[in-house]
């Protein structure tokens, strides 16, 4: 067991209080981490954009865009932006869902249309599994995912 004098000497060698030393170490590590990761995080930050006919459009990254209520006419603009697929999470019973019209518009614009209705009040594991499988398919990306408000995406 160390004497009080030895502990004080160790404390002095460590640059003062151990709390101060720990704070300085944490701050140094944080600054190093941030200096390396910040450019990546900023480059991949989601970008809110305005697209006529789409509520709450956000480009998440190069592979995914998402939004809320999407009028079928807006899907031509989605295709122009390079999206290969549309994943519609709206239930057919939702007001303004326009599932068939959206499918026709997406396919006319050269995109694959996927309808995967998601009831957020009663989530279904089969829907979650299907979503994971769809998102793992790199051949259909970039993909535009939407629902009624952008709360499910």
mmCIF file with all atom_site columns, C-alpha atoms in Angstrom:
data_model
loop_
_atom_site.group_PDB
_atom_site.id
_atom_site.type_symbol
_atom_site.label_atom_id
_atom_site.label_alt_id
_atom_site.label_comp_id
_atom_site.label_asym_id
_atom_site.label_entity_id
_atom_site.label_seq_id
_atom_site.pdbx_PDB_ins_code
_atom_site.Cartn_x
_atom_site.Cartn_y
_atom_site.Cartn_z
_atom_site.occupancy
_atom_site.B_iso_or_equiv
_atom_site.pdbx_formal_charge
_atom_site.auth_seq_id
_atom_site.auth_comp_id
_atom_site.auth_asym_id
_atom_site.auth_atom_id
_atom_site.pdbx_PDB_model_num
ATOM 1   C CA . UNK A 1 1   ? 0.000   0.000   0.000   1.00 0.00 ? 1   UNK A CA 1
ATOM 2   C CA . UNK A 1 2   ? 1.306   3.421   -0.958  1.00 0.00 ? 2   UNK A CA 1
ATOM 3   C CA . UNK A 1 3   ? 1.922   6.150   1.573   1.00 0.00 ? 3   UNK A CA 1
ATOM 4   C CA . UNK A 1 4   ? 0.224   9.531   1.292   1.00 0.00 ? 4   UNK A CA 1
ATOM 5   C CA . UNK A 1 5   ? 3.552   11.058  0.265   1.00 0.00 ? 5   UNK A CA 1
ATOM 6   C CA . UNK A 1 6   ? 3.958   8.537   -2.591  1.00 0.00 ? 6   UNK A CA 1
ATOM 7   C CA . UNK A 1 7   ? 0.388   9.187   -3.760  1.00 0.00 ? 7   UNK A CA 1
ATOM 8   C CA . UNK A 1 8   ? 1.017   12.950  -3.750  1.00 0.00 ? 8   UNK A CA 1
ATOM 9   C CA . UNK A 1 9   ? 4.204   12.460  -5.764  1.00 0.00 ? 9   UNK A CA 1
ATOM 10  C CA . UNK A 1 10  ? 2.307   10.311  -8.301  1.00 0.00 ? 10  UNK A CA 1
ATOM 11  C CA . UNK A 1 11  ? -0.416  12.936  -8.487  1.00 0.00 ? 11  UNK A CA 1
ATOM 12  C CA . UNK A 1 12  ? 2.187   15.644  -9.144  1.00 0.00 ? 12  UNK A CA 1
ATOM 13  C CA . UNK A 1 13  ? 3.819   13.515  -11.864 1.00 0.00 ? 13  UNK A CA 1
ATOM 14  C CA . UNK A 1 14  ? 0.444   13.049  -13.557 1.00 0.00 ? 14  UNK A CA 1
ATOM 15  C CA . UNK A 1 15  ? 0.031   16.798  -13.830 1.00 0.00 ? 15  UNK A CA 1
ATOM 16  C CA . UNK A 1 16  ? -2.209  17.580  -10.912 1.00 0.00 ? 16  UNK A CA 1
ATOM 17  C CA . UNK A 1 17  ? -5.453  15.996  -9.940  1.00 0.00 ? 17  UNK A CA 1
ATOM 18  C CA . UNK A 1 18  ? -6.436  12.708  -11.522 1.00 0.00 ? 18  UNK A CA 1
ATOM 19  C CA . UNK A 1 19  ? -9.832  14.244  -12.359 1.00 0.00 ? 19  UNK A CA 1
ATOM 20  C CA . UNK A 1 20  ? -8.094  17.001  -14.315 1.00 0.00 ? 20  UNK A CA 1
ATOM 21  C CA . UNK A 1 21  ? -5.861  14.454  -16.003 1.00 0.00 ? 21  UNK A CA 1
ATOM 22  C CA . UNK A 1 22  ? -8.833  12.283  -16.978 1.00 0.00 ? 22  UNK A CA 1
ATOM 23  C CA . UNK A 1 23  ? -10.664 15.329  -18.352 1.00 0.00 ? 23  UNK A CA 1
ATOM 24  C CA . UNK A 1 24  ? -7.629  16.322  -20.391 1.00 0.00 ? 24  UNK A CA 1
ATOM 25  C CA . UNK A 1 25  ? -7.235  12.769  -21.713 1.00 0.00 ? 25  UNK A CA 1
ATOM 26  C CA . UNK A 1 26  ? -10.909 12.592  -22.653 1.00 0.00 ? 26  UNK A CA 1
ATOM 27  C CA . UNK A 1 27  ? -10.760 15.993  -24.357 1.00 0.00 ? 27  UNK A CA 1
ATOM 28  C CA . UNK A 1 28  ? -7.639  15.003  -26.321 1.00 0.00 ? 28  UNK A CA 1
ATOM 29  C CA . UNK A 1 29  ? -9.214  11.729  -27.459 1.00 0.00 ? 29  UNK A CA 1
ATOM 30  C CA . UNK A 1 30  ? -12.422 13.513  -28.394 1.00 0.00 ? 30  UNK A CA 1
ATOM 31  C CA . UNK A 1 31  ? -10.551 16.106  -30.448 1.00 0.00 ? 31  UNK A CA 1
ATOM 32  C CA . UNK A 1 32  ? -8.540  13.432  -32.276 1.00 0.00 ? 32  UNK A CA 1
ATOM 33  C CA . UNK A 1 33  ? -11.661 11.389  -32.983 1.00 0.00 ? 33  UNK A CA 1
ATOM 34  C CA . UNK A 1 34  ? -13.565 14.444  -34.195 1.00 0.00 ? 34  UNK A CA 1
ATOM 35  C CA . UNK A 1 35  ? -10.758 15.654  -36.434 1.00 0.00 ? 35  UNK A CA 1
ATOM 36  C CA . UNK A 1 36  ? -10.776 12.339  -38.297 1.00 0.00 ? 36  UNK A CA 1
ATOM 37  C CA . UNK A 1 37  ? -14.525 11.669  -38.395 1.00 0.00 ? 37  UNK A CA 1
ATOM 38  C CA . UNK A 1 38  ? -16.031 15.138  -38.815 1.00 0.00 ? 38  UNK A CA 1
ATOM 39  C CA . UNK A 1 39  ? -15.314 15.428  -42.567 1.00 0.00 ? 39  UNK A CA 1
ATOM 40  C CA . UNK A 1 40  ? -16.965 12.042  -43.143 1.00 0.00 ? 40  UNK A CA 1
ATOM 41  C CA . UNK A 1 41  ? -19.986 12.889  -40.995 1.00 0.00 ? 41  UNK A CA 1
ATOM 42  C CA . UNK A 1 42  ? -20.483 16.251  -42.690 1.00 0.00 ? 42  UNK A CA 1
ATOM 43  C CA . UNK A 1 43  ? -20.149 14.722  -46.152 1.00 0.00 ? 43  UNK A CA 1
ATOM 44  C CA . UNK A 1 44  ? -22.846 12.163  -45.334 1.00 0.00 ? 44  UNK A CA 1
ATOM 45  C CA . UNK A 1 45  ? -25.253 14.460  -43.526 1.00 0.00 ? 45  UNK A CA 1
ATOM 46  C CA . UNK A 1 46  ? -28.831 14.074  -44.788 1.00 0.00 ? 46  UNK A CA 1
ATOM 47  C CA . UNK A 1 47  ? -29.844 16.880  -47.136 1.00 0.00 ? 47  UNK A CA 1
ATOM 48  C CA . UNK A 1 48  ? -33.367 18.323  -47.090 1.00 0.00 ? 48  UNK A CA 1
ATOM 49  C CA . UNK A 1 49  ? -34.487 19.330  -50.562 1.00 0.00 ? 49  UNK A CA 1
ATOM 50  C CA . UNK A 1 50  ? -37.671 20.636  -52.101 1.00 0.00 ? 50  UNK A CA 1
ATOM 51  C CA . UNK A 1 51  ? -39.210 18.577  -54.883 1.00 0.00 ? 51  UNK A CA 1
ATOM 52  C CA . UNK A 1 52  ? -42.590 19.603  -56.226 1.00 0.00 ? 52  UNK A CA 1
ATOM 53  C CA . UNK A 1 53  ? -45.125 16.915  -55.343 1.00 0.00 ? 53  UNK A CA 1
ATOM 54  C CA . UNK A 1 54  ? -43.128 15.411  -52.451 1.00 0.00 ? 54  UNK A CA 1
ATOM 55  C CA . UNK A 1 55  ? -43.572 16.248  -48.785 1.00 0.00 ? 55  UNK A CA 1
ATOM 56  C CA . UNK A 1 56  ? -40.398 16.230  -46.634 1.00 0.00 ? 56  UNK A CA 1
ATOM 57  C CA . UNK A 1 57  ? -37.886 14.957  -49.213 1.00 0.00 ? 57  UNK A CA 1
ATOM 58  C CA . UNK A 1 58  ? -34.461 14.128  -47.772 1.00 0.00 ? 58  UNK A CA 1
ATOM 59  C CA . UNK A 1 59  ? -31.443 12.715  -49.559 1.00 0.00 ? 59  UNK A CA 1
ATOM 60  C CA . UNK A 1 60  ? -30.020 10.475  -46.849 1.00 0.00 ? 60  UNK A CA 1
ATOM 61  C CA . UNK A 1 61  ? -26.911 9.452   -48.781 1.00 0.00 ? 61  UNK A CA 1
ATOM 62  C CA . UNK A 1 62  ? -25.959 8.284   -52.281 1.00 0.00 ? 62  UNK A CA 1
ATOM 63  C CA . UNK A 1 63  ? -27.999 5.085   -51.896 1.00 0.00 ? 63  UNK A CA 1
ATOM 64  C CA . UNK A 1 64  ? -31.174 6.294   -50.158 1.00 0.00 ? 64  UNK A CA 1
ATOM 65  C CA . UNK A 1 65  ? -33.647 9.139   -50.431 1.00 0.00 ? 65  UNK A CA 1
ATOM 66  C CA . UNK A 1 66  ? -36.835 9.350   -48.421 1.00 0.00 ? 66  UNK A CA 1
ATOM 67  C CA . UNK A 1 67  ? -39.959 11.402  -48.154 1.00 0.00 ? 67  UNK A CA 1
ATOM 68  C CA . UNK A 1 68  ? -43.563 11.631  -47.176 1.00 0.00 ? 68  UNK A CA 1
ATOM 69  C CA . UNK A 1 69  ? -46.622 11.822  -49.404 1.00 0.00 ? 69  UNK A CA 1
ATOM 70  C CA . UNK A 1 70  ? -45.437 11.579  -52.992 1.00 0.00 ? 70  UNK A CA 1
ATOM 71  C CA . UNK A 1 71  ? -47.656 12.429  -55.918 1.00 0.00 ? 71  UNK A CA 1
ATOM 72  C CA . UNK A 1 72  ? -47.236 10.040  -58.856 1.00 0.00 ? 72  UNK A CA 1
ATOM 73  C CA . UNK A 1 73  ? -46.177 12.957  -61.103 1.00 0.00 ? 73  UNK A CA 1
ATOM 74  C CA . UNK A 1 74  ? -43.146 13.592  -58.840 1.00 0.00 ? 74  UNK A CA 1
ATOM 75  C CA . UNK A 1 75  ? -41.668 10.162  -59.580 1.00 0.00 ? 75  UNK A CA 1
ATOM 76  C CA . UNK A 1 76  ? -40.357 11.362  -62.956 1.00 0.00 ? 76  UNK A CA 1
ATOM 77  C CA . UNK A 1 77  ? -38.162 13.850  -61.049 1.00 0.00 ? 77  UNK A CA 1
ATOM 78  C CA . UNK A 1 78  ? -37.005 11.075  -58.713 1.00 0.00 ? 78  UNK A CA 1
ATOM 79  C CA . UNK A 1 79  ? -35.914 9.056   -61.758 1.00 0.00 ? 79  UNK A CA 1
ATOM 80  C CA . UNK A 1 80  ? -34.101 12.101  -63.210 1.00 0.00 ? 80  UNK A CA 1
ATOM 81  C CA . UNK A 1 81  ? -32.101 12.279  -59.979 1.00 0.00 ? 81  UNK A CA 1
ATOM 82  C CA . UNK A 1 82  ? -30.817 8.762   -60.601 1.00 0.00 ? 82  UNK A CA 1
ATOM 83  C CA . UNK A 1 83  ? -33.026 6.638   -58.366 1.00 0.00 ? 83  UNK A CA 1
ATOM 84  C CA . UNK A 1 84  ? -33.561 3.106   -59.662 1.00 0.00 ? 84  UNK A CA 1
ATOM 85  C CA . UNK A 1 85  ? -36.387 2.059   -57.351 1.00 0.00 ? 85  UNK A CA 1
ATOM 86  C CA . UNK A 1 86  ? -39.317 3.329   -55.309 1.00 0.00 ? 86  UNK A CA 1
ATOM 87  C CA . UNK A 1 87  ? -40.304 1.655   -52.047 1.00 0.00 ? 87  UNK A CA 1
ATOM 88  C CA . UNK A 1 88  ? -43.795 2.745   -51.013 1.00 0.00 ? 88  UNK A CA 1
ATOM 89  C CA . UNK A 1 89  ? -44.650 1.998   -47.361 1.00 0.00 ? 89  UNK A CA 1
ATOM 90  C CA . UNK A 1 90  ? -48.194 3.394   -47.526 1.00 0.00 ? 90  UNK A CA 1
ATOM 91  C CA . UNK A 1 91  ? -51.206 1.214   -46.961 1.00 0.00 ? 91  UNK A CA 1
ATOM 92  C CA . UNK A 1 92  ? -53.666 1.219   -49.857 1.00 0.00 ? 92  UNK A CA 1
ATOM 93  C CA . UNK A 1 93  ? -56.406 2.391   -47.480 1.00 0.00 ? 93  UNK A CA 1
ATOM 94  C CA . UNK A 1 94  ? -54.590 5.645   -46.634 1.00 0.00 ? 94  UNK A CA 1
ATOM 95  C CA . UNK A 1 95  ? -56.104 8.799   -48.098 1.00 0.00 ? 95  UNK A CA 1
ATOM 96  C CA . UNK A 1 96  ? -54.145 9.801   -51.192 1.00 0.00 ? 96  UNK A CA 1
ATOM 97  C CA . UNK A 1 97  ? -52.012 6.648   -51.278 1.00 0.00 ? 97  UNK A CA 1
ATOM 98  C CA . UNK A 1 98  ? -52.500 6.228   -55.063 1.00 0.00 ? 98  UNK A CA 1
ATOM 99  C CA . UNK A 1 99  ? -50.634 2.909   -55.132 1.00 0.00 ? 99  UNK A CA 1
ATOM 100 C CA . UNK A 1 100 ? -51.533 1.867   -58.687 1.00 0.00 ? 100 UNK A CA 1
ATOM 101 C CA . UNK A 1 101 ? -50.945 5.363   -60.095 1.00 0.00 ? 101 UNK A CA 1
ATOM 102 C CA . UNK A 1 102 ? -47.566 5.501   -58.368 1.00 0.00 ? 102 UNK A CA 1
ATOM 103 C CA . UNK A 1 103 ? -46.628 2.078   -59.725 1.00 0.00 ? 103 UNK A CA 1
ATOM 104 C CA . UNK A 1 104 ? -47.551 3.153   -63.261 1.00 0.00 ? 104 UNK A CA 1
ATOM 105 C CA . UNK A 1 105 ? -45.613 6.435   -62.920 1.00 0.00 ? 105 UNK A CA 1
ATOM 106 C CA . UNK A 1 106 ? -42.521 4.748   -61.467 1.00 0.00 ? 106 UNK A CA 1
ATOM 107 C CA . UNK A 1 107 ? -42.414 2.094   -64.177 1.00 0.00 ? 107 UNK A CA 1
ATOM 108 C CA . UNK A 1 108 ? -43.023 4.705   -66.897 1.00 0.00 ? 108 UNK A CA 1
ATOM 109 C CA . UNK A 1 109 ? -39.957 6.555   -65.556 1.00 0.00 ? 109 UNK A CA 1
ATOM 110 C CA . UNK A 1 110 ? -37.894 3.349   -65.735 1.00 0.00 ? 110 UNK A CA 1
ATOM 111 C CA . UNK A 1 111 ? -37.859 2.565   -62.033 1.00 0.00 ? 111 UNK A CA 1
ATOM 112 C CA . UNK A 1 112 ? -38.764 -0.571  -60.128 1.00 0.00 ? 112 UNK A CA 1
ATOM 113 C CA . UNK A 1 113 ? -41.805 -0.085  -57.878 1.00 0.00 ? 113 UNK A CA 1
ATOM 114 C CA . UNK A 1 114 ? -42.085 -1.986  -54.589 1.00 0.00 ? 114 UNK A CA 1
ATOM 115 C CA . UNK A 1 115 ? -45.155 -1.735  -52.391 1.00 0.00 ? 115 UNK A CA 1
ATOM 116 C CA . UNK A 1 116 ? -44.538 -2.848  -48.825 1.00 0.00 ? 116 UNK A CA 1
ATOM 117 C CA . UNK A 1 117 ? -47.431 -1.572  -46.693 1.00 0.00 ? 117 UNK A CA 1
ATOM 118 C CA . UNK A 1 118 ? -46.345 -0.782  -43.146 1.00 0.00 ? 118 UNK A CA 1
ATOM 119 C CA . UNK A 1 119 ? -48.905 -0.256  -40.402 1.00 0.00 ? 119 UNK A CA 1
ATOM 120 C CA . UNK A 1 120 ? -46.954 1.687   -37.781 1.00 0.00 ? 120 UNK A CA 1
ATOM 121 C CA . UNK A 1 121 ? -49.690 1.052   -35.190 1.00 0.00 ? 121 UNK A CA 1
ATOM 122 C CA . UNK A 1 122 ? -49.297 -2.728  -35.635 1.00 0.00 ? 122 UNK A CA 1
ATOM 123 C CA . UNK A 1 123 ? -45.759 -3.464  -36.910 1.00 0.00 ? 123 UNK A CA 1
ATOM 124 C CA . UNK A 1 124 ? -45.340 -6.854  -38.553 1.00 0.00 ? 124 UNK A CA 1
ATOM 125 C CA . UNK A 1 125 ? -42.032 -8.749  -38.359 1.00 0.00 ? 125 UNK A CA 1
ATOM 126 C CA . UNK A 1 126 ? -42.586 -10.105 -41.887 1.00 0.00 ? 126 UNK A CA 1
ATOM 127 C CA . UNK A 1 127 ? -42.675 -6.515  -43.187 1.00 0.00 ? 127 UNK A CA 1
ATOM 128 C CA . UNK A 1 128 ? -39.503 -5.689  -41.239 1.00 0.00 ? 128 UNK A CA 1
ATOM 129 C CA . UNK A 1 129 ? -37.754 -8.765  -42.668 1.00 0.00 ? 129 UNK A CA 1
ATOM 130 C CA . UNK A 1 130 ? -38.867 -7.871  -46.199 1.00 0.00 ? 130 UNK A CA 1
ATOM 131 C CA . UNK A 1 131 ? -37.612 -4.296  -45.689 1.00 0.00 ? 131 UNK A CA 1
ATOM 132 C CA . UNK A 1 132 ? -34.190 -5.545  -44.596 1.00 0.00 ? 132 UNK A CA 1
ATOM 133 C CA . UNK A 1 133 ? -34.003 -7.846  -47.603 1.00 0.00 ? 133 UNK A CA 1
ATOM 134 C CA . UNK A 1 134 ? -34.980 -5.024  -49.991 1.00 0.00 ? 134 UNK A CA 1
ATOM 135 C CA . UNK A 1 135 ? -32.427 -2.638  -48.491 1.00 0.00 ? 135 UNK A CA 1
ATOM 136 C CA . UNK A 1 136 ? -29.715 -5.282  -48.802 1.00 0.00 ? 136 UNK A CA 1
ATOM 137 C CA . UNK A 1 137 ? -30.247 -5.540  -52.565 1.00 0.00 ? 137 UNK A CA 1
ATOM 138 C CA . UNK A 1 138 ? -27.645 -3.146  -53.980 1.00 0.00 ? 138 UNK A CA 1
ATOM 139 C CA . UNK A 1 139 ? -28.896 -3.724  -57.550 1.00 0.00 ? 139 UNK A CA 1
ATOM 140 C CA . UNK A 1 140 ? -31.996 -1.617  -56.904 1.00 0.00 ? 140 UNK A CA 1
ATOM 141 C CA . UNK A 1 141 ? -30.146 1.306   -55.335 1.00 0.00 ? 141 UNK A CA 1
ATOM 142 C CA . UNK A 1 142 ? -30.308 4.207   -55.170 1.00 0.00 ? 142 UNK A CA 1
ATOM 143 C CA . UNK A 1 143 ? -33.779 3.743   -53.764 1.00 0.00 ? 143 UNK A CA 1
ATOM 144 C CA . UNK A 1 144 ? -36.428 6.299   -52.866 1.00 0.00 ? 144 UNK A CA 1
ATOM 145 C CA . UNK A 1 145 ? -38.513 5.263   -49.824 1.00 0.00 ? 145 UNK A CA 1
ATOM 146 C CA . UNK A 1 146 ? -41.699 7.041   -48.880 1.00 0.00 ? 146 UNK A CA 1
ATOM 147 C CA . UNK A 1 147 ? -44.858 6.908   -46.795 1.00 0.00 ? 147 UNK A CA 1
ATOM 148 C CA . UNK A 1 148 ? -47.510 9.519   -46.039 1.00 0.00 ? 148 UNK A CA 1
ATOM 149 C CA . UNK A 1 149 ? -45.561 11.923  -43.841 1.00 0.00 ? 149 UNK A CA 1
ATOM 150 C CA . UNK A 1 150 ? -41.970 10.593  -43.727 1.00 0.00 ? 150 UNK A CA 1
ATOM 151 C CA . UNK A 1 151 ? -42.488 9.284   -40.169 1.00 0.00 ? 151 UNK A CA 1
ATOM 152 C CA . UNK A 1 152 ? -42.196 5.615   -41.182 1.00 0.00 ? 152 UNK A CA 1
ATOM 153 C CA . UNK A 1 153 ? -39.137 6.129   -43.319 1.00 0.00 ? 153 UNK A CA 1
#
